[in-house]
PDB file of N, CA and C in Angstrom:
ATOM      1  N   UNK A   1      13.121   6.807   6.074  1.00  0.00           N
ATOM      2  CA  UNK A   1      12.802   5.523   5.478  1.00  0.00           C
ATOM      3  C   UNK A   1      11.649   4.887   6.261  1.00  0.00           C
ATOM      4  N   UNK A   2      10.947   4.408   5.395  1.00  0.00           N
ATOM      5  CA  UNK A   2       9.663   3.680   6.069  1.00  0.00           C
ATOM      6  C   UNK A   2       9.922   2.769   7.228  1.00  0.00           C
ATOM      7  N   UNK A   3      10.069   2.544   8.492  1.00  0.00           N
ATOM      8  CA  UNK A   3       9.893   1.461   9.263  1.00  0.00           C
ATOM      9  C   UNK A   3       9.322   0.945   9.656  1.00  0.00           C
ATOM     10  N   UNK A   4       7.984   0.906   9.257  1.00  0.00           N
ATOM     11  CA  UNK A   4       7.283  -0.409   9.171  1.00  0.00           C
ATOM     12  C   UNK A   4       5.368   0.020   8.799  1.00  0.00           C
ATOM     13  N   UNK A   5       4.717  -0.518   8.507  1.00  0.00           N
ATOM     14  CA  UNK A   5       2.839  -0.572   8.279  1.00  0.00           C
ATOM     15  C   UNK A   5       2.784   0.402   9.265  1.00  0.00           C
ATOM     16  N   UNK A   6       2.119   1.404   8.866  1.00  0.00           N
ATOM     17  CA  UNK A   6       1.282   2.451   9.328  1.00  0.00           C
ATOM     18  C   UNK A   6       2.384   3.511  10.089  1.00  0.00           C
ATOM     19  N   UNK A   7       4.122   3.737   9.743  1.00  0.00           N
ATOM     20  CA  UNK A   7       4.083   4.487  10.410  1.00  0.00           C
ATOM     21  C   UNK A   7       3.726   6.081   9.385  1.00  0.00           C
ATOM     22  N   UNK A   8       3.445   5.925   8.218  1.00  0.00           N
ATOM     23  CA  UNK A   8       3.087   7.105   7.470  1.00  0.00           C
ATOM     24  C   UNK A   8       4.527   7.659   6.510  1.00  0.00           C
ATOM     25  N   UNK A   9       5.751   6.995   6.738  1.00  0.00           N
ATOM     26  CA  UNK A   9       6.601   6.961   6.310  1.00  0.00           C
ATOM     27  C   UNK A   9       6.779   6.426   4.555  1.00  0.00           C
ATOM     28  N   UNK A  10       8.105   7.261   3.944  1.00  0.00           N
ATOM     29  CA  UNK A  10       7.987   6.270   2.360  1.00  0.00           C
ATOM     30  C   UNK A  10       9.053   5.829   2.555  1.00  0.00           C
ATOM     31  N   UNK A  11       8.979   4.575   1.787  1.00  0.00           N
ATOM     32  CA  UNK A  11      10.035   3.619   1.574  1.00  0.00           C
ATOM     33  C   UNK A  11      11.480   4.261   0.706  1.00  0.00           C
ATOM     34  N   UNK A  12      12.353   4.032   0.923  1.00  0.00           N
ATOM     35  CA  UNK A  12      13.308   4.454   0.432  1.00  0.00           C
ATOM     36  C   UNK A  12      14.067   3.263  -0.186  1.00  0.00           C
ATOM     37  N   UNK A  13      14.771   3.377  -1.055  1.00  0.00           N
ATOM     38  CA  UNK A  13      15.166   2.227  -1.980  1.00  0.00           C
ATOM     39  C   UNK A  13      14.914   2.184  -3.626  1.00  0.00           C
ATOM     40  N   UNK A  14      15.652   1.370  -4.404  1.00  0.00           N
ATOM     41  CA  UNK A  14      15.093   1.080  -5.555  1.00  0.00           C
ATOM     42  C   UNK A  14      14.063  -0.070  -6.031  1.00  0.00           C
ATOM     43  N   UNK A  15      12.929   1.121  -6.889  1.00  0.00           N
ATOM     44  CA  UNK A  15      11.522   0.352  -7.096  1.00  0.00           C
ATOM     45  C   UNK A  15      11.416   0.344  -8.590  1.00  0.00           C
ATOM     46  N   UNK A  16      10.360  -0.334  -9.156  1.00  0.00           N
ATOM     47  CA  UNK A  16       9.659   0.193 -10.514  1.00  0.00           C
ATOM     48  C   UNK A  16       8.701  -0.054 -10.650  1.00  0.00           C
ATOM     49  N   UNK A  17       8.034   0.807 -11.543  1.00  0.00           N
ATOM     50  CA  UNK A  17       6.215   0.788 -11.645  1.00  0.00           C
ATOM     51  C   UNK A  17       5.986  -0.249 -12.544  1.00  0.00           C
ATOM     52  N   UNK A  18       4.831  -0.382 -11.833  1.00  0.00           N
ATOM     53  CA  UNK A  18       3.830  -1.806 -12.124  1.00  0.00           C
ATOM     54  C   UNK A  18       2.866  -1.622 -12.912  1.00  0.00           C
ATOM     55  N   UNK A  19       2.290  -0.670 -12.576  1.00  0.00           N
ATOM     56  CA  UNK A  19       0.872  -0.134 -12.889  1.00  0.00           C
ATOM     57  C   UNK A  19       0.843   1.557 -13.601  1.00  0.00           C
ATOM     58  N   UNK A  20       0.224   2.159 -14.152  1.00  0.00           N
ATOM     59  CA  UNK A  20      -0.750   3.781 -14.378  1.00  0.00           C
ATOM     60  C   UNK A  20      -1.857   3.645 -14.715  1.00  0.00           C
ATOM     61  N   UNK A  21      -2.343   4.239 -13.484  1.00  0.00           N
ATOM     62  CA  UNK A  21      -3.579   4.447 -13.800  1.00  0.00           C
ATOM     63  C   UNK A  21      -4.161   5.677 -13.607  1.00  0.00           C
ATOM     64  N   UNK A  22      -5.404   5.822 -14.246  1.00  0.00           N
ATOM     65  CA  UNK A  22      -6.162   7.269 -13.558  1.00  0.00           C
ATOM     66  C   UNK A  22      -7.397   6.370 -12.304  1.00  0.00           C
ATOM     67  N   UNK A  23      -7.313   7.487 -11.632  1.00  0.00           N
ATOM     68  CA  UNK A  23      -7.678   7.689  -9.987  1.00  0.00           C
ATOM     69  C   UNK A  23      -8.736   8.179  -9.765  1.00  0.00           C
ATOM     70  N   UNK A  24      -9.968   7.860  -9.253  1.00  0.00           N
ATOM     71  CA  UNK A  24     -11.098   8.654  -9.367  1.00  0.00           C
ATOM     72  C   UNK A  24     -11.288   9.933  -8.074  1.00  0.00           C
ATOM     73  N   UNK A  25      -9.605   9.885  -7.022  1.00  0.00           N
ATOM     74  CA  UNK A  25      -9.717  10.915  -6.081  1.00  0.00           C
ATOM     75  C   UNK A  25      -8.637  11.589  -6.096  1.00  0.00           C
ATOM     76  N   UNK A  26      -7.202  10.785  -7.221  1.00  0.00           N
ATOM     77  CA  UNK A  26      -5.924  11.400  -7.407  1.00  0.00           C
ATOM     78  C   UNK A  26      -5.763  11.749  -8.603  1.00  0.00           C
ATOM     79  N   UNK A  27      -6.259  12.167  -9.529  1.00  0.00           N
ATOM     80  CA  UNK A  27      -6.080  12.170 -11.297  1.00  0.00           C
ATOM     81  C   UNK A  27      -5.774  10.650 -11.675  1.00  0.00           C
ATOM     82  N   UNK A  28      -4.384  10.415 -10.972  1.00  0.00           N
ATOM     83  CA  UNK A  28      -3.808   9.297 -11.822  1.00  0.00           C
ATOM     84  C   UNK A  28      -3.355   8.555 -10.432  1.00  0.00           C
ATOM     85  N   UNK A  29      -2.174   7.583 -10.504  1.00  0.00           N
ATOM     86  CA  UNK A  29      -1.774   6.875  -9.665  1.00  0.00           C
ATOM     87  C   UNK A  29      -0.563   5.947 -10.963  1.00  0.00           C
ATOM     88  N   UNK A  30       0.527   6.168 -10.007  1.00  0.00           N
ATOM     89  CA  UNK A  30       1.841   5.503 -10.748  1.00  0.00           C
ATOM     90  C   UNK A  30       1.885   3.567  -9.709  1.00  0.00           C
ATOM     91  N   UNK A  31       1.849   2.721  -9.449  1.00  0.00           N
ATOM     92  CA  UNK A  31       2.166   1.840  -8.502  1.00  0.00           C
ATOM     93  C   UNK A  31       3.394   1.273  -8.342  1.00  0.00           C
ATOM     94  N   UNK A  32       3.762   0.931  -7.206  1.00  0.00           N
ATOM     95  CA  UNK A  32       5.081   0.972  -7.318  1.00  0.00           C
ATOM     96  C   UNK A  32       5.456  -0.452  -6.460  1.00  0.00           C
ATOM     97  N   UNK A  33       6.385  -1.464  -7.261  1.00  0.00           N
ATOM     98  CA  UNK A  33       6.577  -2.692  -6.728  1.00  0.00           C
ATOM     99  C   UNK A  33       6.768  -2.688  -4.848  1.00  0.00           C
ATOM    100  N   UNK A  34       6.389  -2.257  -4.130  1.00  0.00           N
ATOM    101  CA  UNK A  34       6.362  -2.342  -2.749  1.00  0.00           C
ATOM    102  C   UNK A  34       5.895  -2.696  -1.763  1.00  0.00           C
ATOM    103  N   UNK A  35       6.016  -3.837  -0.980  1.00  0.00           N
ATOM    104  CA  UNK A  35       7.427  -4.371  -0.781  1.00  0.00           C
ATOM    105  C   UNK A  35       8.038  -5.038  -1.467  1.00  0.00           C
ATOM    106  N   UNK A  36       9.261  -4.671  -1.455  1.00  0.00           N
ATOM    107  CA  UNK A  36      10.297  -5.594  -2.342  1.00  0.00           C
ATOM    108  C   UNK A  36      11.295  -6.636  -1.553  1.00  0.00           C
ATOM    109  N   UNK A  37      11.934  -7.148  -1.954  1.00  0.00           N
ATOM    110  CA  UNK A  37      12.813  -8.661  -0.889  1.00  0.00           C
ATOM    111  C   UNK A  37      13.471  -7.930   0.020  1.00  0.00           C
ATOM    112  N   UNK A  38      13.878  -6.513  -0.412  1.00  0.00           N
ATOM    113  CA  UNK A  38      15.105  -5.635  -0.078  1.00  0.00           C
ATOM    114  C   UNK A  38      14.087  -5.069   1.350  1.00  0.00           C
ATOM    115  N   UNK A  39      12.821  -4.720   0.863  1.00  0.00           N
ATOM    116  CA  UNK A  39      12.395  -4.202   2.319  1.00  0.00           C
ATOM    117  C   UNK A  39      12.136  -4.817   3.205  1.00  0.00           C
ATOM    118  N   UNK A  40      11.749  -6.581   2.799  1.00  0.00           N
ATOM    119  CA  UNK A  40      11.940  -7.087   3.748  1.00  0.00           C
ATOM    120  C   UNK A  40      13.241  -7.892   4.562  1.00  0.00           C
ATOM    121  N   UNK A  41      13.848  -7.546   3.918  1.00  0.00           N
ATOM    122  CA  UNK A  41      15.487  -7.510   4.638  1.00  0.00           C
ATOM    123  C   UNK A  41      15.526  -6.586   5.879  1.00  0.00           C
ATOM    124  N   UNK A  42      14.952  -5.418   4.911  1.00  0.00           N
ATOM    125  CA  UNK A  42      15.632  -4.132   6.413  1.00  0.00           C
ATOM    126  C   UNK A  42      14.725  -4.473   7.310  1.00  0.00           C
ATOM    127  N   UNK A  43      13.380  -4.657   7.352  1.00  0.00           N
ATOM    128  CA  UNK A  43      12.371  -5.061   8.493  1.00  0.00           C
ATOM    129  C   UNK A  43      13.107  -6.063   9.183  1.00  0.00           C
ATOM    130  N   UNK A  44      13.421  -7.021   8.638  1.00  0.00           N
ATOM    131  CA  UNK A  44      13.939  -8.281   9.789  1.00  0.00           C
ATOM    132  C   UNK A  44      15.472  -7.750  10.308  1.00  0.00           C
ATOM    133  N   UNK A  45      15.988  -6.992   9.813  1.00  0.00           N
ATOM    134  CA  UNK A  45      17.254  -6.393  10.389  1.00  0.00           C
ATOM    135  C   UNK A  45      16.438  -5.613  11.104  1.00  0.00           C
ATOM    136  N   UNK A  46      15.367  -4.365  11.461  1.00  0.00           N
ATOM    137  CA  UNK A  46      14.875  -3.622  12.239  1.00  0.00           C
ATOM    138  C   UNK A  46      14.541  -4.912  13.661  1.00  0.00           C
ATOM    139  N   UNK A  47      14.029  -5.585  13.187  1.00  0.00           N
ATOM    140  CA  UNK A  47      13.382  -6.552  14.442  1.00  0.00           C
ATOM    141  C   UNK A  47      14.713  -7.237  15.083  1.00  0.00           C
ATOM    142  N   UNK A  48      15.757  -7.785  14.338  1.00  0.00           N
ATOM    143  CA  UNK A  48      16.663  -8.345  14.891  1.00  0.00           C
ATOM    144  C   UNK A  48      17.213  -7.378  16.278  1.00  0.00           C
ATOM    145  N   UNK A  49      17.724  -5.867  15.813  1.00  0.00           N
ATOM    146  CA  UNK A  49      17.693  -5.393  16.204  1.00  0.00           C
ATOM    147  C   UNK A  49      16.896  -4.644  17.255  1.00  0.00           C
ATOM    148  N   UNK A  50      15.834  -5.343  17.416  1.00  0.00           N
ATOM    149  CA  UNK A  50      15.087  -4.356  18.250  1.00  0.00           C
ATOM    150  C   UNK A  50      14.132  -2.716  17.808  1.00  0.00           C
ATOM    151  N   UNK A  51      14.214  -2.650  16.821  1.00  0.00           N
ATOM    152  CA  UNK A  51      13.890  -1.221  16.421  1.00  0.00           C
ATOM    153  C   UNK A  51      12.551  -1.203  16.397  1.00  0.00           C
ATOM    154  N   UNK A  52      12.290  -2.120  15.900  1.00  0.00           N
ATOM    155  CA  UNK A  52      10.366  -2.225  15.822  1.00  0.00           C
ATOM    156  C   UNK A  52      10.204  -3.509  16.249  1.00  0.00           C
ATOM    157  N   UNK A  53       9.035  -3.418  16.860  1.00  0.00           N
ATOM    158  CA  UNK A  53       8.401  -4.975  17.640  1.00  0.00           C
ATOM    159  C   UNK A  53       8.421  -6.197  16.117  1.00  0.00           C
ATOM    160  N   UNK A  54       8.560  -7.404  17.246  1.00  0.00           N
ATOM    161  CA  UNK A  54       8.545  -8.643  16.184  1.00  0.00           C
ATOM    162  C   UNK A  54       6.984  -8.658  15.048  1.00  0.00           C
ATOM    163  N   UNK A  55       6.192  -8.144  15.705  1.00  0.00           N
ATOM    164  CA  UNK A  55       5.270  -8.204  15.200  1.00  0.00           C
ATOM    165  C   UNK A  55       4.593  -7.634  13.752  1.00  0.00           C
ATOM    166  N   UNK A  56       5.960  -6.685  13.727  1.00  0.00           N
ATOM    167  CA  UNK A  56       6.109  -5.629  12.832  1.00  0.00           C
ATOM    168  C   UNK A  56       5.610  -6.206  11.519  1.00  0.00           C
ATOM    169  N   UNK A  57       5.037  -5.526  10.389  1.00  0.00           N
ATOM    170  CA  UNK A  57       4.790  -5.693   9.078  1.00  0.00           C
ATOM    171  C   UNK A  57       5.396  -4.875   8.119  1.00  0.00           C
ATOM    172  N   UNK A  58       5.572  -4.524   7.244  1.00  0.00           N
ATOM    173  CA  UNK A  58       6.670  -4.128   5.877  1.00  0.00           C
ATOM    174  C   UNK A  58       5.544  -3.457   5.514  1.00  0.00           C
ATOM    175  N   UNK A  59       3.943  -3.567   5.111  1.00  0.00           N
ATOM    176  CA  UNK A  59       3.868  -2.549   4.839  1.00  0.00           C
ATOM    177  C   UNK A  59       2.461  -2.757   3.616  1.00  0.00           C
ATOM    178  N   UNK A  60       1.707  -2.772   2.944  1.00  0.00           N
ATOM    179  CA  UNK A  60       1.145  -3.052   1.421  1.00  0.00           C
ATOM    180  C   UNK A  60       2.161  -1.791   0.371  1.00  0.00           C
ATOM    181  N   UNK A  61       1.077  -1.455  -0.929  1.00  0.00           N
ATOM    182  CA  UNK A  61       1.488  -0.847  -1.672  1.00  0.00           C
ATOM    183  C   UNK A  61       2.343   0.470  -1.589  1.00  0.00           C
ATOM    184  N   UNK A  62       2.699   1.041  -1.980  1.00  0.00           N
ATOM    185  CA  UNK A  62       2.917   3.037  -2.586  1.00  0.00           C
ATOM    186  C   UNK A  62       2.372   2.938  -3.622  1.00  0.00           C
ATOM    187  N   UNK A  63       2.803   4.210  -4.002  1.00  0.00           N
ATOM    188  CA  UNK A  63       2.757   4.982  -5.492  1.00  0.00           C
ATOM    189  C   UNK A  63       2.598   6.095  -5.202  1.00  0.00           C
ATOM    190  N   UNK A  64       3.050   6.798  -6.626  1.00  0.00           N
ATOM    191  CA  UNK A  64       3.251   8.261  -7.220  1.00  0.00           C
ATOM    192  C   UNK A  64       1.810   8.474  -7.592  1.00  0.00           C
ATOM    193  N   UNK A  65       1.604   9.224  -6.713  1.00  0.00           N
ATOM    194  CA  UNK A  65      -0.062   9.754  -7.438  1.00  0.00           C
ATOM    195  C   UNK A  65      -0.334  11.599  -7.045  1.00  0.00           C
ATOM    196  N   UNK A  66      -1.026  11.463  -7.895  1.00  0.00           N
ATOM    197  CA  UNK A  66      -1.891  13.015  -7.641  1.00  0.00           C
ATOM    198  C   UNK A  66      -2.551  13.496  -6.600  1.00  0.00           C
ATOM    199  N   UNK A  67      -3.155  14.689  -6.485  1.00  0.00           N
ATOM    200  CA  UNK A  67      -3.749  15.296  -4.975  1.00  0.00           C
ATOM    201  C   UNK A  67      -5.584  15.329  -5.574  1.00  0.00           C
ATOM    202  N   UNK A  68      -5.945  15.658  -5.053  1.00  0.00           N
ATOM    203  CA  UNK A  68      -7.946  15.854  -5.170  1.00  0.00           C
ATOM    204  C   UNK A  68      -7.763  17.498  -5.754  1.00  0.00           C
ATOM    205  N   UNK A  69      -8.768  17.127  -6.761  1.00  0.00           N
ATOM    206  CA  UNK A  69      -8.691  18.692  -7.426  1.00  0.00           C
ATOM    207  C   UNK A  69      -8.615  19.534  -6.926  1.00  0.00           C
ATOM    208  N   UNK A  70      -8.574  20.854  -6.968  1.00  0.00           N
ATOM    209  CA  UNK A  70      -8.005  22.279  -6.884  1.00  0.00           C
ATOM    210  C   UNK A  70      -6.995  22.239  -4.941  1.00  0.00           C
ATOM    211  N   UNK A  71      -6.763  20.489  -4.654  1.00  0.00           N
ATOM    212  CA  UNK A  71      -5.529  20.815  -3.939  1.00  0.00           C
ATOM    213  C   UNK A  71      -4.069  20.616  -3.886  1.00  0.00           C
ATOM    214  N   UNK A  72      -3.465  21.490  -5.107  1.00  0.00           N
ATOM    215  CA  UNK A  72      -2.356  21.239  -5.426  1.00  0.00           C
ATOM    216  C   UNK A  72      -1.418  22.531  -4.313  1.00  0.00           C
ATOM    217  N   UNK A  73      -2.576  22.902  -3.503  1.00  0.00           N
ATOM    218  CA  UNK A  73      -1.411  24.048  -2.315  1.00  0.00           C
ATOM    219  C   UNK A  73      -1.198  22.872  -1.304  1.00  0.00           C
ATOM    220  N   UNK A  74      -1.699  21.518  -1.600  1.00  0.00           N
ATOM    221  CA  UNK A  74      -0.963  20.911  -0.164  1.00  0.00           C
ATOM    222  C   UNK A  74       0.368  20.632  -0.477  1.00  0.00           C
ATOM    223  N   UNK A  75       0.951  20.458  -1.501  1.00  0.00           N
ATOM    224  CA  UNK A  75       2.276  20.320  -2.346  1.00  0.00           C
ATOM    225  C   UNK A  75       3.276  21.174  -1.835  1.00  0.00           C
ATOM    226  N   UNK A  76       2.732  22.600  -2.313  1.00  0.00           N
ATOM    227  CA  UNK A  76       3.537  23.754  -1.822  1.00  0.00           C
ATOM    228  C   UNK A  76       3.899  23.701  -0.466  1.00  0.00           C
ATOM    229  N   UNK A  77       2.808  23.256   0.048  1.00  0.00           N
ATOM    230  CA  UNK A  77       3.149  23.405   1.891  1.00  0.00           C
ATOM    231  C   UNK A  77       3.780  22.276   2.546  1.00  0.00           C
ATOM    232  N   UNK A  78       4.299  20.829   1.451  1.00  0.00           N
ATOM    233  CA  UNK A  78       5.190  20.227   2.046  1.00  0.00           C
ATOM    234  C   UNK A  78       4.230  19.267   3.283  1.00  0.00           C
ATOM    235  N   UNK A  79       2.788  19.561   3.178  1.00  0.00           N
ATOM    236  CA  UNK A  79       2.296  18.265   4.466  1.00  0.00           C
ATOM    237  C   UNK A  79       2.369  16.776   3.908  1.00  0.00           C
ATOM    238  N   UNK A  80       2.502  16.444   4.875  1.00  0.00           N
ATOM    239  CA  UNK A  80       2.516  15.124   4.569  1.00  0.00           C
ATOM    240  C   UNK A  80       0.873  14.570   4.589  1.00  0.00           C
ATOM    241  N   UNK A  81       0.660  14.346   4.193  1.00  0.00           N
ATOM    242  CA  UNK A  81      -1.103  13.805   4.119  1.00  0.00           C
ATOM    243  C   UNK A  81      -1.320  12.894   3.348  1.00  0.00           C
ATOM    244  N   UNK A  82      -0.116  11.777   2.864  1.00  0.00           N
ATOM    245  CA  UNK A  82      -0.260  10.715   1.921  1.00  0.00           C
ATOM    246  C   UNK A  82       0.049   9.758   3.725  1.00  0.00           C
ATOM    247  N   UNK A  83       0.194   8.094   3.114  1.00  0.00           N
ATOM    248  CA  UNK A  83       0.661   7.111   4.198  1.00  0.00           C
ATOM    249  C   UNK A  83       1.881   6.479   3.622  1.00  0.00           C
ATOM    250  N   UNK A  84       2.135   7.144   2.856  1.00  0.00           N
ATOM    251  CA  UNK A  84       3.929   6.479   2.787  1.00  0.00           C
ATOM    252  C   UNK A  84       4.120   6.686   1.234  1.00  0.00           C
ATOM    253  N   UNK A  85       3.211   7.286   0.254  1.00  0.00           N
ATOM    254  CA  UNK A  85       3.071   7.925  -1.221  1.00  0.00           C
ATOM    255  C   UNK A  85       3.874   9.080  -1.344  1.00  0.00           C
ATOM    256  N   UNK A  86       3.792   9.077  -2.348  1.00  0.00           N
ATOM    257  CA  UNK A  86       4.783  10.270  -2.568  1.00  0.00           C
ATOM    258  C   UNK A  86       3.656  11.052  -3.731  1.00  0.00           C
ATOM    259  N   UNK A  87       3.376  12.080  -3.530  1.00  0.00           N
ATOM    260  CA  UNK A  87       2.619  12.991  -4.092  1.00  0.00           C
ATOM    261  C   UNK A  87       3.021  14.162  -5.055  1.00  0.00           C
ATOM    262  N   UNK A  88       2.282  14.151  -5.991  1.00  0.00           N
ATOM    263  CA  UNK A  88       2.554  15.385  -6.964  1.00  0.00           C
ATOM    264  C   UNK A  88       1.142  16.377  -7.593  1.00  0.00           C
ATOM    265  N   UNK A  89       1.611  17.860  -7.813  1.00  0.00           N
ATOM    266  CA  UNK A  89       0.563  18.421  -8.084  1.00  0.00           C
ATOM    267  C   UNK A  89       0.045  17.403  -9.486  1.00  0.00           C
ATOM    268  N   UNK A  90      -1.427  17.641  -9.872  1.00  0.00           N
ATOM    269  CA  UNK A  90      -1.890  17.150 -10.900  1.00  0.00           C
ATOM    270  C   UNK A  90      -0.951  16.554 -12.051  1.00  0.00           C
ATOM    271  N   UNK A  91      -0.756  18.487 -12.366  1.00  0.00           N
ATOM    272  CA  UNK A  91      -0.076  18.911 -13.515  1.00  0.00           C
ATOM    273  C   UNK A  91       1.096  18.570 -14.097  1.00  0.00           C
ATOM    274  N   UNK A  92       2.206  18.348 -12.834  1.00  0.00           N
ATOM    275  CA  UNK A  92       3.235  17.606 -12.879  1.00  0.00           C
ATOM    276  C   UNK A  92       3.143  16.369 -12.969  1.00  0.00           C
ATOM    277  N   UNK A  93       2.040  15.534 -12.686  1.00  0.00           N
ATOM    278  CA  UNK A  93       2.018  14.019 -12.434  1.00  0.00           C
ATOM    279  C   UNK A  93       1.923  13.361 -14.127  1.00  0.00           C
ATOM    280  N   UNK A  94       0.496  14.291 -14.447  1.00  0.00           N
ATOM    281  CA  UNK A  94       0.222  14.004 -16.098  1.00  0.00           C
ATOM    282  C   UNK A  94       1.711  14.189 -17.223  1.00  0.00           C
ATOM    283  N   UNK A  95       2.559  15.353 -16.388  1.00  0.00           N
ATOM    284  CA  UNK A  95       3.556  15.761 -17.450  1.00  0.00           C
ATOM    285  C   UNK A  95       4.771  14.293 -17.001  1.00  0.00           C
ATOM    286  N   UNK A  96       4.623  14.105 -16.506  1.00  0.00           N
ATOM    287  CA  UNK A  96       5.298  12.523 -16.044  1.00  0.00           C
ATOM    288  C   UNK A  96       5.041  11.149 -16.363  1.00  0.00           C
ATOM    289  N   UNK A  97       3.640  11.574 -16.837  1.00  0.00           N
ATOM    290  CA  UNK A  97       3.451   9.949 -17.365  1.00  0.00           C
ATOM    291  C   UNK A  97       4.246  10.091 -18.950  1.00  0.00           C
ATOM    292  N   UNK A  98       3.723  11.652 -19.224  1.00  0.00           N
ATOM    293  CA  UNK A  98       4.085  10.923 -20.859  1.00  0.00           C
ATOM    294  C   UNK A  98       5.844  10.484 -21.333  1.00  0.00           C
ATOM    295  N   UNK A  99       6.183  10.136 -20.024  1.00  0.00           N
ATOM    296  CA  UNK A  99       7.737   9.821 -20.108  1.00  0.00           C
ATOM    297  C   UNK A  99       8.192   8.512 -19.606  1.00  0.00           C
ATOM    298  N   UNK A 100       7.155   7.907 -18.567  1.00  0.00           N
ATOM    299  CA  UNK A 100       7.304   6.781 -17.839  1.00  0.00           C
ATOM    300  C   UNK A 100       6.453   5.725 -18.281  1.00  0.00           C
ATOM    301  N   UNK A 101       6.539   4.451 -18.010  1.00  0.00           N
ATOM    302  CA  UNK A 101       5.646   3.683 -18.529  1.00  0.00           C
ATOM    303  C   UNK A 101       6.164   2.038 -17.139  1.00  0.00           C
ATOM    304  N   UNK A 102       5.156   1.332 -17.194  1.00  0.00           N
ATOM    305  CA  UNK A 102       5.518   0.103 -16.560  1.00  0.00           C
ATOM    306  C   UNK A 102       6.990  -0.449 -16.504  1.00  0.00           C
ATOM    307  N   UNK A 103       7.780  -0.606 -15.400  1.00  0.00           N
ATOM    308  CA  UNK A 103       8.905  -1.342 -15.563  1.00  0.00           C
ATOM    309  C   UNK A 103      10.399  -0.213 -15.303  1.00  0.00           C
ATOM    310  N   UNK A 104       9.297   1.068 -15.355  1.00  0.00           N
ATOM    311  CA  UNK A 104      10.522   1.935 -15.402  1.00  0.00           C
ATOM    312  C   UNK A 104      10.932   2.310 -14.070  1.00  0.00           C
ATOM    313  N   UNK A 105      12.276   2.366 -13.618  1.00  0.00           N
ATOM    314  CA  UNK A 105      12.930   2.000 -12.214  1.00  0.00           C
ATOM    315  C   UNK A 105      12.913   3.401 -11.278  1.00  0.00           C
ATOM    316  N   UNK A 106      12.264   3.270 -10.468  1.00  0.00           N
ATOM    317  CA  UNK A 106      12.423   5.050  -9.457  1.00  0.00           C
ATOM    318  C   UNK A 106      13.221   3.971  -7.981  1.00  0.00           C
ATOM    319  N   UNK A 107      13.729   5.712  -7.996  1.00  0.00           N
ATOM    320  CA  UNK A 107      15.050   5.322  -6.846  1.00  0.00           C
ATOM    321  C   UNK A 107      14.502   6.220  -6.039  1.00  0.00           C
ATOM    322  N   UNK A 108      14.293   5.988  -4.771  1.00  0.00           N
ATOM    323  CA  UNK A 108      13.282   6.737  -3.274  1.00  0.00           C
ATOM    324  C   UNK A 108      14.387   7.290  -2.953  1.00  0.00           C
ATOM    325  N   UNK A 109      15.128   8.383  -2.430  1.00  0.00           N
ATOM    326  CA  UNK A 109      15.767   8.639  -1.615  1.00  0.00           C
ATOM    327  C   UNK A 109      15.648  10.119  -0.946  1.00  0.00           C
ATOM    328  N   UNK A 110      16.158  10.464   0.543  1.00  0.00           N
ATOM    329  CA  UNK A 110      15.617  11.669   1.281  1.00  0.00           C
ATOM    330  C   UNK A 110      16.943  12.190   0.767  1.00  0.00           C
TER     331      UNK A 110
END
């Protein structure tokens, strides 16, 4: 679960998209309401606690988006090379929109 701006982590929780768009470096891009009240709950429970400095931030956007053309082997290989996105080959991303639309609820979980 994400704990906090920049650690490269995704948020875990229930979200829903805001936005689709096409991407001029990802095909497309899904956006995804984040942060939500809920994440900033767990942040101030992280700080109460001590887990991350007071200074800590929650974070800007995500989204479900695509990879840069012909690199859909970073997928296969599982790197992480988004900052807290969750990534899909092209092909799969396009076969996903025509099912999803604004408002529709994704649930993050590892």
């Amino acid at each position: 679960d994400k704990m906090k701006e920049g650690d490269r982590r995704t948020p875990e929780g229930n979200f829903s998209i805001v936005s689709i768009r096409k991407h001029k470096k990802w095909k497309m891009i899904f956006t995804l309401n984040y942060p939500t009240p809920e994440s900033f709950e767990k942040l101030e429970r992280r700080k109460e606690k001590g887990i991350v400095d007071l200074a800590a931030k929650a974070g800007s956007g995500i989204g479900i988006h695509g990879v840069w053309p012909h690199d859909d082997y970073l997928i296969d290989q599982y790197k992480n090379w988004t900052d807290g996105c969750i990534s899909l080959k092209n092909e799969h991303l396009v076969d996903l929109a025509r099912f999803v639309k604004p408002g529709t609820q994704v649930e993050i979980i590892k």
